[in-house]
Coordinates of C-alpha atoms and ligand atoms in Angstrom, one line a residue:
M4 CA 169.8 -96.2 102.5
V5 CA 172.2 -95.4 105.3
F6 CA 173.7 -98.6 106.6
E7 CA 175.0 -99.4 110.1
N8 CA 177.4 -102.0 111.1
N9 CA 175.7 -103.5 114.1
L10 CA 173.5 -106.5 114.8
S11 CA 170.3 -104.7 115.6
F12 CA 170.5 -102.8 112.3
A13 CA 171.0 -106.1 110.4
K14 CA 168.1 -107.6 112.3
S15 CA 165.9 -104.7 111.5
L16 CA 166.6 -105.1 107.8
D17 CA 165.8 -108.8 108.1
K18 CA 162.5 -107.9 109.8
Q19 CA 161.5 -105.6 106.9
D20 CA 162.6 -108.2 104.3
E21 CA 159.6 -109.3 102.3
L22 CA 161.4 -112.6 101.4
K23 CA 162.5 -113.5 104.9
L24 CA 160.3 -116.6 105.1
Y25 CA 162.0 -118.2 102.2
R26 CA 165.2 -118.8 104.2
E27 CA 163.1 -121.4 106.1
K28 CA 162.5 -123.3 102.9
F29 CA 166.1 -124.4 102.6
F30 CA 168.5 -126.8 104.4
F31 CA 171.7 -125.2 105.6
P32 CA 174.9 -127.1 106.4
Q33 CA 175.5 -126.9 110.2
H34 CA 178.5 -125.6 112.1
E35 CA 178.4 -126.1 115.9
N36 CA 174.7 -126.7 115.7
K37 CA 174.0 -123.4 113.9
N38 CA 173.4 -122.6 110.2
V39 CA 176.7 -121.8 108.4
I40 CA 177.0 -118.5 106.7
Y41 CA 176.6 -119.8 103.2
F42 CA 178.0 -117.5 100.5
T43 CA 178.5 -120.2 97.7
G44 CA 175.0 -120.2 96.1
N45 CA 176.9 -119.2 93.0
S46 CA 178.7 -122.6 93.0
L47 CA 176.0 -125.0 94.4
G48 CA 172.7 -123.6 95.6
L49 CA 171.2 -124.9 98.8
Q50 CA 168.7 -127.7 98.9
P51 CA 165.0 -126.6 99.1
K52 CA 163.3 -128.7 101.8
N53 CA 160.6 -129.5 99.3
T54 CA 163.0 -131.2 96.8
Q55 CA 162.6 -134.6 98.5
H56 CA 158.9 -134.5 98.0
Y57 CA 159.2 -133.8 94.3
L58 CA 161.7 -136.7 93.9
Q59 CA 159.6 -139.0 96.1
Q60 CA 156.7 -138.5 93.8
E61 CA 158.6 -139.9 90.8
L62 CA 160.2 -142.7 92.9
D63 CA 156.7 -143.7 94.1
D64 CA 155.3 -143.7 90.6
W65 CA 158.3 -145.6 89.2
G66 CA 157.7 -148.2 91.9
K67 CA 153.9 -148.3 91.3
Y68 CA 153.9 -148.2 87.5
G69 CA 157.3 -149.3 86.1
V70 CA 157.5 -148.3 82.4
E71 CA 153.9 -147.3 82.4
G72 CA 154.8 -144.3 84.5
H73 CA 155.7 -142.6 81.1
F74 CA 151.9 -142.2 80.8
L75 CA 150.3 -143.0 84.2
A76 CA 152.6 -141.1 86.6
K77 CA 151.0 -138.2 88.3
N78 CA 153.3 -136.1 86.1
P79 CA 153.7 -138.3 83.0
W80 CA 157.4 -138.8 82.3
L81 CA 156.9 -138.6 78.5
S82 CA 156.3 -134.9 78.7
Y83 CA 158.0 -134.2 82.1
H84 CA 160.4 -131.7 80.8
E85 CA 157.5 -129.5 79.6
L86 CA 156.6 -128.9 83.3
L87 CA 159.8 -126.9 83.6
T88 CA 159.7 -124.8 80.5
N89 CA 157.3 -121.9 81.3
K90 CA 158.9 -121.3 84.7
M91 CA 162.4 -121.4 83.3
A92 CA 161.5 -119.2 80.4
K93 CA 160.2 -116.5 82.7
I94 CA 163.4 -116.5 84.7
V95 CA 165.6 -115.8 81.7
G96 CA 163.1 -113.6 79.9
A97 CA 162.4 -116.0 77.0
L98 CA 159.3 -117.3 75.2
P99 CA 158.5 -120.9 76.3
E100 CA 159.1 -122.1 72.8
E101 CA 162.6 -120.6 72.9
T102 CA 163.5 -122.5 76.1
V103 CA 164.4 -126.1 76.9
M104 CA 165.8 -127.9 79.9
M105 CA 168.2 -130.7 78.8
N106 CA 171.6 -132.3 79.4
Q107 CA 174.2 -130.2 81.1
L108 CA 175.8 -126.9 80.4
T109 CA 178.9 -127.7 78.4
V110 CA 177.0 -130.3 76.4
N111 CA 174.4 -127.7 75.5
L112 CA 177.1 -125.3 74.6
H113 CA 178.6 -127.8 72.2
L114 CA 175.2 -128.6 70.7
L115 CA 174.4 -125.0 70.1
L116 CA 177.9 -124.2 68.7
V117 CA 177.3 -127.0 66.2
S118 CA 174.2 -125.0 65.0
F119 CA 175.4 -121.4 65.5
Y120 CA 179.2 -121.5 64.9
R121 CA 179.2 -121.9 61.1
P122 CA 182.5 -120.4 60.0
T123 CA 183.4 -119.6 56.4
K124 CA 186.8 -119.1 55.0
N125 CA 186.7 -115.4 55.7
R126 CA 184.4 -115.2 58.7
Y127 CA 185.5 -117.6 61.3
K128 CA 186.7 -115.9 64.5
I129 CA 185.2 -116.3 67.9
L130 CA 185.3 -113.5 70.5
C131 CA 185.1 -114.3 74.2
E132 CA 186.3 -112.8 77.5
S133 CA 189.8 -113.7 78.8
K134 CA 189.7 -116.0 81.8
A135 CA 186.3 -117.4 80.8
F136 CA 185.4 -120.4 82.7
P137 CA 187.8 -123.2 81.6
S138 CA 185.0 -125.5 80.3
D139 CA 183.9 -122.7 77.9
Q140 CA 187.5 -122.1 76.8
Y141 CA 187.9 -125.8 76.1
A142 CA 184.6 -125.9 74.2
L143 CA 185.5 -122.9 72.0
Q144 CA 189.0 -124.1 71.3
S145 CA 187.8 -127.6 70.4
Q146 CA 185.1 -126.3 68.1
L147 CA 187.6 -124.1 66.3
K148 CA 190.0 -127.1 65.9
F149 CA 187.1 -129.3 64.8
H150 CA 186.5 -126.8 61.9
G151 CA 190.2 -126.7 61.1
F152 CA 191.1 -123.4 62.7
N153 CA 193.9 -122.5 65.0
P154 CA 192.6 -121.2 68.3
D155 CA 195.7 -119.1 68.9
E156 CA 194.7 -117.1 65.8
A157 CA 190.9 -117.5 65.6
L158 CA 189.9 -117.1 69.3
I159 CA 190.0 -113.5 70.4
E160 CA 190.0 -113.1 74.1
I161 CA 189.3 -109.6 75.5
E162 CA 191.4 -108.8 78.5
P163 CA 191.2 -106.2 81.2
R164 CA 193.8 -103.4 80.7
P165 CA 197.1 -103.8 82.5
G166 CA 196.6 -103.2 86.3
E167 CA 192.8 -103.5 86.0
Y168 CA 190.6 -106.4 87.0
H169 CA 187.6 -106.2 84.8
I170 CA 187.0 -105.6 81.1
R171 CA 186.0 -102.2 79.8
E172 CA 182.9 -102.5 77.6
E173 CA 184.4 -99.9 75.2
D174 CA 187.2 -102.4 74.6
I175 CA 184.6 -105.1 73.7
Y176 CA 183.0 -102.8 71.1
K177 CA 186.3 -101.7 69.7
T178 CA 187.4 -105.4 69.3
I179 CA 184.1 -106.2 67.6
E180 CA 184.7 -103.2 65.2
D181 CA 188.3 -104.2 64.6
N182 CA 187.3 -107.7 63.5
K183 CA 184.1 -106.8 61.8
N184 CA 184.9 -108.7 58.6
T185 CA 186.2 -111.9 60.2
L186 CA 184.0 -112.3 63.3
A187 CA 181.6 -115.2 63.2
L188 CA 180.6 -115.5 66.8
I189 CA 180.6 -113.7 70.1
M190 CA 180.3 -116.1 73.1
I191 CA 180.7 -114.4 76.5
G192 CA 179.7 -115.3 80.0
G193 CA 176.8 -113.0 81.0
V194 CA 178.5 -112.7 84.4
N195 CA 182.2 -113.5 84.7
Y196 CA 182.5 -116.3 87.2
F197 CA 185.8 -114.9 88.6
T198 CA 185.2 -111.2 88.9
G199 CA 181.4 -111.2 89.1
Q200 CA 181.4 -108.6 86.2
V201 CA 178.0 -108.4 84.4
F202 CA 178.2 -107.6 80.7
D203 CA 175.7 -105.5 78.9
M204 CA 174.2 -108.4 77.0
K205 CA 171.7 -106.2 75.1
S206 CA 174.4 -103.8 73.7
I207 CA 176.9 -106.6 73.0
T208 CA 174.2 -108.5 71.0
Q209 CA 173.4 -105.4 69.0
A210 CA 177.1 -104.6 68.4
G211 CA 177.7 -108.2 67.2
H212 CA 174.6 -108.2 64.9
N213 CA 175.8 -104.9 63.4
V214 CA 178.9 -106.6 62.0
G215 CA 177.1 -109.8 61.0
A216 CA 178.1 -112.0 63.9
I217 CA 176.0 -114.5 65.9
V218 CA 175.8 -113.7 69.6
G219 CA 175.4 -116.3 72.4
F220 CA 175.9 -116.2 76.2
D221 CA 176.9 -118.6 78.9
L222 CA 174.5 -117.7 81.7
A223 CA 175.8 -120.1 84.4
H224 CA 176.3 -117.2 86.8
A225 CA 173.4 -115.1 85.5
A226 CA 170.4 -117.4 85.5
G227 CA 168.5 -116.8 88.7
N228 CA 170.9 -114.0 89.7
L229 CA 170.0 -111.2 87.3
Q230 CA 166.8 -110.1 85.5
L231 CA 167.4 -111.3 81.9
E232 CA 165.5 -110.5 78.7
L233 CA 167.0 -112.9 76.2
H234 CA 164.1 -112.6 73.8
N235 CA 163.9 -108.8 73.8
W236 CA 167.7 -108.4 73.6
D237 CA 167.6 -110.5 70.4
V238 CA 170.2 -112.9 71.8
D239 CA 170.7 -115.8 69.3
F240 CA 171.4 -118.5 71.8
A241 CA 172.2 -119.1 75.5
V242 CA 173.0 -121.9 77.8
W243 CA 173.1 -122.2 81.6
C244 CA 173.3 -124.7 84.4
S245 CA 170.7 -124.9 87.2
Y246 CA 172.7 -126.1 90.2
K247 CA 174.2 -122.7 91.0
Y248 CA 171.6 -119.9 91.7
L249 CA 168.8 -122.3 90.6
N250 CA 169.3 -124.8 93.4
S251 CA 168.6 -128.0 91.4
G252 CA 171.3 -130.1 93.1
P253 CA 174.8 -131.3 92.0
G254 CA 175.0 -131.9 88.3
G255 CA 171.4 -130.8 87.8
V256 CA 169.8 -130.5 84.4
A257 CA 170.8 -127.5 82.3
G258 CA 169.0 -125.0 80.2
A259 CA 169.2 -123.8 76.6
F260 CA 167.7 -120.8 74.7
V261 CA 167.4 -120.4 71.0
H262 CA 165.8 -117.2 69.7
E263 CA 162.4 -117.6 68.1
K264 CA 163.7 -116.3 64.8
H265 CA 165.9 -119.4 64.3
L266 CA 163.4 -122.0 65.4
K267 CA 161.7 -122.7 62.1
N268 CA 164.9 -122.3 60.0
T269 CA 165.5 -125.9 58.9
T270 CA 168.7 -124.9 57.1
I271 CA 170.5 -124.6 60.5
P272 CA 172.6 -127.7 60.9
Q273 CA 172.2 -129.6 64.2
F274 CA 173.0 -132.8 65.9
A275 CA 169.8 -134.7 66.3
G276 CA 168.2 -137.3 68.5
W277 CA 164.8 -138.9 68.9
W278 CA 163.6 -136.4 71.6
G279 CA 164.0 -133.6 69.1
H280 CA 161.7 -135.3 66.7
D281 CA 158.1 -134.2 66.1
K282 CA 156.1 -135.4 69.0
E283 CA 153.1 -136.7 67.0
T284 CA 155.2 -139.1 65.0
R285 CA 158.1 -139.8 67.3
F286 CA 156.9 -143.3 68.2
L287 CA 156.3 -144.3 64.6
M288 CA 160.1 -144.7 64.8
D289 CA 160.6 -143.5 61.3
S290 CA 164.1 -143.0 60.0
K291 CA 163.7 -139.5 58.8
F292 CA 164.2 -136.7 61.4
M293 CA 161.4 -134.2 61.6
P294 CA 162.5 -131.5 64.0
I295 CA 160.1 -130.0 66.6
Q296 CA 159.8 -126.3 65.8
T297 CA 160.8 -125.1 69.2
A298 CA 164.0 -125.2 71.2
E299 CA 163.0 -128.8 72.0
R300 CA 164.4 -129.5 68.6
W301 CA 167.9 -129.7 70.1
Q302 CA 166.9 -132.4 72.6
L303 CA 168.7 -135.6 72.0
S304 CA 167.6 -138.0 74.7
N305 CA 164.5 -138.6 76.8
A306 CA 164.4 -136.4 79.8
P307 CA 166.3 -137.2 83.1
V308 CA 163.1 -137.1 85.2
L309 CA 164.8 -137.5 88.6
S310 CA 167.1 -134.6 87.9
M311 CA 164.2 -132.5 86.6
A312 CA 162.1 -133.3 89.6
A313 CA 164.7 -131.7 91.8
C314 CA 164.9 -128.7 89.4
R315 CA 161.1 -128.2 89.6
A316 CA 161.2 -127.9 93.3
S317 CA 163.3 -124.8 93.0
L318 CA 161.7 -123.4 89.9
D319 CA 158.4 -123.4 91.7
I320 CA 159.9 -121.2 94.4
F321 CA 161.3 -118.8 91.8
D322 CA 157.9 -118.8 90.1
E323 CA 156.1 -117.8 93.3
L324 CA 158.5 -115.0 93.9
G325 CA 159.5 -113.7 90.5
M326 CA 162.8 -112.2 89.5
P327 CA 161.9 -108.5 90.3
A328 CA 161.4 -109.2 94.0
L329 CA 164.7 -111.2 94.1
D330 CA 166.6 -108.6 92.3
K331 CA 165.4 -105.9 94.7
K332 CA 166.6 -107.7 97.7
S333 CA 169.7 -108.8 96.0
K334 CA 170.8 -105.2 95.4
L335 CA 170.3 -104.3 99.0
L336 CA 172.0 -107.4 100.4
T337 CA 175.1 -107.0 98.2
A338 CA 175.3 -103.3 98.9
Y339 CA 175.2 -104.1 102.6
L340 CA 178.1 -106.6 102.2
E341 CA 180.0 -103.9 100.3
F342 CA 179.4 -101.5 103.2
I343 CA 180.6 -104.0 105.7
I344 CA 183.8 -104.7 103.7
D345 CA 184.4 -100.9 103.4
E346 CA 184.0 -100.6 107.2
I347 CA 186.7 -103.2 107.7
N348 CA 188.9 -101.5 105.2
V349 CA 188.9 -98.3 107.3
E350 CA 190.3 -100.2 110.2
K351 CA 192.6 -102.6 108.2
N352 CA 194.4 -100.3 105.8
N353 CA 192.3 -101.2 102.7
C354 CA 193.5 -104.8 102.6
L355 CA 190.2 -105.9 101.0
Q356 CA 189.8 -104.9 97.4
I357 CA 186.4 -105.5 95.8
I358 CA 187.2 -106.2 92.2
T359 CA 183.6 -106.6 91.1
P360 CA 182.5 -103.5 89.2
K361 CA 180.1 -101.5 91.4
N362 CA 177.6 -100.7 88.6
N363 CA 177.8 -104.0 86.7
R364 CA 177.2 -106.8 89.2
G365 CA 174.7 -109.3 90.4
C366 CA 174.9 -110.6 94.0
Q367 CA 178.5 -111.8 93.9
L368 CA 181.4 -109.8 95.2
S369 CA 184.9 -111.0 94.5
I370 CA 187.4 -109.6 97.0
V371 CA 191.2 -109.6 96.8
A372 CA 192.7 -110.0 100.3
H373 CA 196.0 -108.2 99.9
G374 CA 198.7 -109.8 102.0
Y375 CA 196.7 -112.9 102.9
G376 CA 196.8 -116.4 101.7
K377 CA 194.7 -119.5 101.8
S378 CA 194.9 -119.6 105.6
L379 CA 192.3 -116.8 105.6
Y380 CA 189.9 -119.1 103.8
N381 CA 190.6 -122.0 106.1
Q382 CA 189.9 -119.8 109.1
L383 CA 186.6 -118.6 107.6
I384 CA 185.6 -122.3 107.1
E385 CA 186.6 -123.1 110.7
S386 CA 184.5 -120.2 111.9
G387 CA 181.4 -121.4 110.1
V388 CA 181.5 -119.4 106.9
I389 CA 181.4 -121.0 103.5
P390 CA 182.8 -118.6 100.9
D391 CA 184.7 -119.6 97.8
W392 CA 188.4 -119.3 97.3
R393 CA 190.3 -118.7 94.1
E394 CA 194.1 -118.8 94.1
P395 CA 196.1 -116.8 94.9
N396 CA 194.0 -114.6 97.1
V397 CA 190.4 -114.0 95.9
I398 CA 187.4 -114.7 98.1
R399 CA 184.1 -114.9 96.2
C400 CA 181.0 -114.2 98.3
A401 CA 177.6 -114.5 96.9
P402 CA 174.8 -113.5 99.3
V403 CA 171.8 -115.1 97.7
P404 CA 168.5 -113.2 98.2
L405 CA 166.5 -116.4 98.4
Y406 CA 168.1 -117.6 101.6
N407 CA 170.8 -115.3 102.9
S408 CA 170.0 -112.7 105.5
F409 CA 171.4 -109.3 106.5
E410 CA 172.4 -110.9 109.8
D411 CA 174.5 -113.4 107.8
I412 CA 176.4 -110.4 106.4
F413 CA 176.9 -108.6 109.7
R414 CA 178.2 -111.9 111.3
F415 CA 180.5 -112.5 108.3
G416 CA 182.0 -109.0 108.9
E417 CA 182.6 -109.7 112.6
I418 CA 184.3 -113.1 111.8
L419 CA 186.4 -111.6 109.0
K420 CA 187.5 -108.7 111.2
K421 CA 188.5 -111.1 114.0
I422 CA 190.6 -113.2 111.6
L423 CA 192.3 -110.2 110.0
N424 CA 193.3 -109.0 113.5
Ligands
LIG14 C1 179.8 -123.6 86.4 C2 180.1 -123.3 85.0 C3 180.3 -124.3 84.0 C4 180.2 -125.7 84.4 O1 179.9 -126.5 83.3 P1 179.1 -127.9 83.5 O2 179.0 -128.4 82.1 O3 177.8 -127.6 84.2 O4 180.0 -128.8 84.3 C5 180.6 -123.9 82.7 N1 180.7 -122.6 82.4 C6 180.6 -121.6 83.3 C7 180.7 -120.2 82.9 C8 180.3 -121.9 84.6 O5 180.2 -120.9 85.5

């Protein structure tokens, strides 16, 4: 498509947008009585207007039934988490039995590392991307130490080449090959939170399996952003949060995936709790743990129903739409943002460098503003734009197909130009 940098063109794209009505389903923070230009759905998704109704239902039933709400609530709490499973599974390309919503992301990462990082004397190394999200780095380092290894030696971090911003996939495959006898686990963010680089999860999984390693992904920036096929790609395990692209609210309940092939393997060690116990006999309160033969096996505690109610509100929207429709709009929106940035660069001496790889990205663009500091971000905020700022000079913008418009992007360009002038 040939883009134009003017308001009527942006409006015409919005008019043709099949998802345009979904914008109305979300609350936007206000700036001078207008919706802000919200580009931080990759950090905290906006609140669906319906969320309060989902929460109110559970509050009402709690008020009405007390403890009996576990059975008598309209959506009985005993099995409440099951209401999320099918919809979540569809979003990440998993079978329902491979998917469970529980805890929070870093907790789930630790729980699945307990099961899937099982080092031996010779095969103990973990491979991840450099500058992974800090929580992932801490989780991996602490797991290594827990097993008696030195992270400085046992954690391999693949870096971009000098002078480059993102990691070349060929370097990943070479590192896997170079460590083929010592590599126990590959654990990479499916989308790097800083650069927005998307990794080829299918090929990395295959390359890992070829040398005998287990492969897991952190999908915090991928779930609800990209079309995923965790089952078909043969990924061993994955974890993600739901408060970014999945709009479940601050600290919302997280997701976990374990491939079907591992579900019935009772030799896999795990940390256990009563909610992972066979449902038929759970309330016999027997002392012997009998794992459920689905991903629910990794559940520890009974489900956080209020948090899950908020998550359901958003998953129902995703279910109605489907990832293919979102993906289609996402590509066009992000391409339009790229076009607008390129237009500004023509006038402003290429001061804005997009470091997100053109052919491996979701909706996020990470932009280095050469010669500018945090005051640029502050001025954007004062002008009614909410992007995200990473020191020293990176602006991350995530136009989210569910609720961002082409007009948002045009207006962002106008504001940015004015500030740079
Ligand atoms: C957002 C994010 C987290 C946050 O972890 P929580 O346990 O949800 O606080 C972890 N890892 C990555 C890659 C993230 O993007």
